[in-house]
Amino acid sequence: SMKAYLVGYNSFCLVVWSLACVLALLKLWEKKDLGREALEEVWEVSGFLVQIGQTAMILEILHAAFGFVRSPLFTTSLQVCSRLWILIVASKIPETQETQACGLMVLSWSSVEIVRYSFYLSALLMTRVPYLLFWLRYSVFYILYPTGITGELGTAF
């Protein structure tokens, strides 16, 4: 069924982004440096997972196009394609991977995706999304979108 597929897709993405985030946070912890040097090494430990998670998001364009979800096709396509463009830059230009901006981008993306996919899974599996998760879904972007965009711009340019 479509619900089973969406549960599987969202679970997969949640696991991938969670692992990417945990590895990035462990790198920060290992370096005992919440800024410069550790951020420059985040892609090294999380980049492969970021590539998997972000590439999987191409399916979200299809989900919107075929009506599997209520997301608007244009907005979804724009968001996914803009991230894919940044992902290609980060993947193909090694110098961008070793920047603080790229580390910030990975931490921001993975954090926001953990909340987003947790929210989607809850909506699929529960009669009501827990309030904390609902609040996080509509609040963390105030911090994570600006940091994500800053990281994206710093990585791309």
Short mmCIF file of C-alpha atoms in Angstrom, two decimals:
data_model
loop_
_atom_site.label_atom_id
_atom_site.label_comp_id
_atom_site.label_asym_id
_atom_site.label_seq_id
_atom_site.Cartn_x
_atom_site.Cartn_y
_atom_site.Cartn_z
CA SER A 1 0.00 0.00 0.00
CA MET A 2 0.98 3.64 -0.42
CA LYS A 3 1.05 4.17 3.34
CA ALA A 4 3.51 1.30 3.82
CA TYR A 5 5.72 2.70 1.06
CA LEU A 6 5.70 6.19 2.60
CA VAL A 7 6.46 4.76 6.06
CA GLY A 8 9.40 2.86 4.55
CA TYR A 9 10.66 5.89 2.60
CA ASN A 10 10.38 8.27 5.55
CA SER A 11 11.98 5.72 7.90
CA PHE A 12 14.89 5.22 5.53
CA CYS A 13 15.44 8.98 5.21
CA LEU A 14 15.16 9.48 8.97
CA VAL A 15 17.84 6.84 9.60
CA VAL A 16 20.19 8.23 6.94
CA TRP A 17 19.91 11.84 8.14
CA SER A 18 20.16 10.77 11.79
CA LEU A 19 23.38 8.89 11.10
CA ALA A 20 24.78 11.85 9.18
CA CYS A 21 23.96 14.16 12.09
CA VAL A 22 25.35 11.82 14.74
CA LEU A 23 28.62 11.38 12.83
CA ALA A 24 28.91 15.16 12.42
CA LEU A 25 28.24 15.75 16.12
CA LEU A 26 30.76 13.06 17.08
CA LYS A 27 33.34 14.86 14.93
CA LEU A 28 32.63 18.09 16.81
CA TRP A 29 32.88 16.25 20.12
CA GLU A 30 36.11 14.51 19.10
CA LYS A 31 37.72 17.82 18.18
CA LYS A 32 36.39 19.57 21.30
CA ASP A 33 36.01 22.50 18.94
CA LEU A 34 32.52 23.73 18.19
CA GLY A 35 33.72 25.87 15.34
CA ARG A 36 36.59 26.07 12.95
CA GLU A 37 38.53 22.86 12.56
CA ALA A 38 35.74 20.42 13.41
CA LEU A 39 33.25 22.01 11.01
CA GLU A 40 35.85 21.67 8.26
CA GLU A 41 35.89 17.89 8.80
CA VAL A 42 32.14 17.23 8.96
CA TRP A 43 31.78 16.36 5.26
CA GLU A 44 34.57 13.81 5.61
CA VAL A 45 32.50 11.74 8.06
CA SER A 46 28.95 12.58 6.91
CA GLY A 47 29.22 13.44 3.22
CA PHE A 48 28.39 9.99 1.87
CA LEU A 49 25.21 9.82 3.96
CA VAL A 50 24.25 13.37 2.97
CA GLN A 51 24.58 12.35 -0.67
CA ILE A 52 22.32 9.33 -0.09
CA GLY A 53 19.71 11.29 1.86
CA GLN A 54 19.63 14.22 -0.50
CA THR A 55 19.53 12.07 -3.64
CA ALA A 56 16.66 10.04 -2.18
CA MET A 57 14.73 13.29 -1.93
CA ILE A 58 14.33 13.22 -5.72
CA LEU A 59 11.52 10.79 -4.96
CA GLU A 60 9.69 13.59 -3.15
CA ILE A 61 9.24 15.35 -6.49
CA LEU A 62 7.58 12.18 -7.80
CA HIS A 63 5.51 11.85 -4.62
CA ALA A 64 4.15 15.37 -5.20
CA ALA A 65 3.71 14.87 -8.97
CA PHE A 66 1.68 11.68 -8.56
CA GLY A 67 -0.34 12.91 -5.58
CA PHE A 68 1.15 10.52 -3.00
CA VAL A 69 1.51 13.54 -0.69
CA ARG A 70 -0.13 16.96 -0.58
CA SER A 71 3.11 18.89 -1.16
CA PRO A 72 3.02 21.41 -4.01
CA LEU A 73 5.04 20.13 -6.99
CA PHE A 74 6.71 23.43 -7.90
CA THR A 75 7.89 24.22 -4.36
CA THR A 76 9.08 20.67 -3.76
CA SER A 77 10.95 20.61 -7.08
CA LEU A 78 12.59 23.96 -6.38
CA GLN A 79 13.74 22.95 -2.90
CA VAL A 80 15.05 19.53 -3.94
CA CYS A 81 16.80 20.81 -7.09
CA SER A 82 18.46 23.72 -5.30
CA ARG A 83 19.85 21.32 -2.71
CA LEU A 84 20.96 18.89 -5.42
CA TRP A 85 22.86 21.70 -7.11
CA ILE A 86 24.71 22.45 -3.86
CA LEU A 87 25.27 18.73 -3.35
CA ILE A 88 26.88 18.44 -6.79
CA VAL A 89 29.15 21.39 -5.99
CA ALA A 90 30.17 19.84 -2.66
CA SER A 91 30.66 16.39 -4.21
CA LYS A 92 32.69 17.48 -7.22
CA ILE A 93 34.82 20.26 -5.74
CA PRO A 94 36.82 18.81 -2.83
CA GLU A 95 37.91 22.26 -1.60
CA THR A 96 34.30 23.06 -0.71
CA GLN A 97 34.05 19.95 1.47
CA GLU A 98 36.73 21.22 3.86
CA THR A 99 35.03 24.49 4.73
CA GLN A 100 33.19 25.60 7.81
CA ALA A 101 30.27 26.51 5.55
CA CYS A 102 29.93 22.93 4.31
CA GLY A 103 30.00 21.62 7.88
CA LEU A 104 27.34 24.12 8.89
CA MET A 105 25.23 23.09 5.90
CA VAL A 106 25.46 19.39 6.79
CA LEU A 107 24.53 19.99 10.43
CA SER A 108 21.63 22.26 9.45
CA TRP A 109 20.29 19.96 6.75
CA SER A 110 20.53 16.84 8.87
CA SER A 111 18.94 18.48 11.91
CA VAL A 112 15.98 19.87 9.97
CA GLU A 113 15.48 16.57 8.13
CA ILE A 114 15.44 14.58 11.38
CA VAL A 115 12.58 16.75 12.60
CA ARG A 116 10.79 16.70 9.22
CA TYR A 117 10.92 12.94 8.71
CA SER A 118 9.98 12.29 12.34
CA PHE A 119 6.97 14.55 11.83
CA TYR A 120 5.96 12.76 8.62
CA LEU A 121 6.31 9.34 10.24
CA SER A 122 4.23 10.42 13.22
CA ALA A 123 1.55 11.77 10.89
CA LEU A 124 1.48 8.45 9.05
CA LEU A 125 1.54 6.18 12.11
CA MET A 126 -0.34 8.09 14.80
CA THR A 127 -3.78 9.58 15.00
CA ARG A 128 -2.20 12.77 16.29
CA VAL A 129 1.34 14.15 15.97
CA PRO A 130 2.85 14.78 19.43
CA TYR A 131 2.79 18.48 20.27
CA LEU A 132 6.56 18.72 20.81
CA LEU A 133 7.21 17.30 17.36
CA PHE A 134 4.58 19.59 15.84
CA TRP A 135 6.19 22.57 17.56
CA LEU A 136 9.68 21.55 16.43
CA ARG A 137 8.49 21.06 12.84
CA TYR A 138 7.22 24.62 12.66
CA SER A 139 9.83 26.30 14.88
CA VAL A 140 13.33 24.93 14.26
CA PHE A 141 13.40 26.38 10.78
CA TYR A 142 13.78 29.84 12.34
CA ILE A 143 17.32 28.78 13.27
CA LEU A 144 18.10 25.94 10.87
CA TYR A 145 16.98 27.52 7.59
CA PRO A 146 19.19 30.63 7.99
CA THR A 147 22.15 28.47 9.07
CA GLY A 148 21.45 26.04 6.24
CA ILE A 149 21.24 28.81 3.65
CA THR A 150 24.42 30.39 5.02
CA GLY A 151 26.16 27.04 4.74
CA GLU A 152 24.80 26.48 1.23
CA LEU A 153 25.92 29.88 0.00
CA GLY A 154 29.33 29.48 1.60
CA THR A 155 29.72 26.05 0.04
CA ALA A 156 28.56 27.14 -3.40
CA PHE A 157 30.41 30.41 -3.62
#
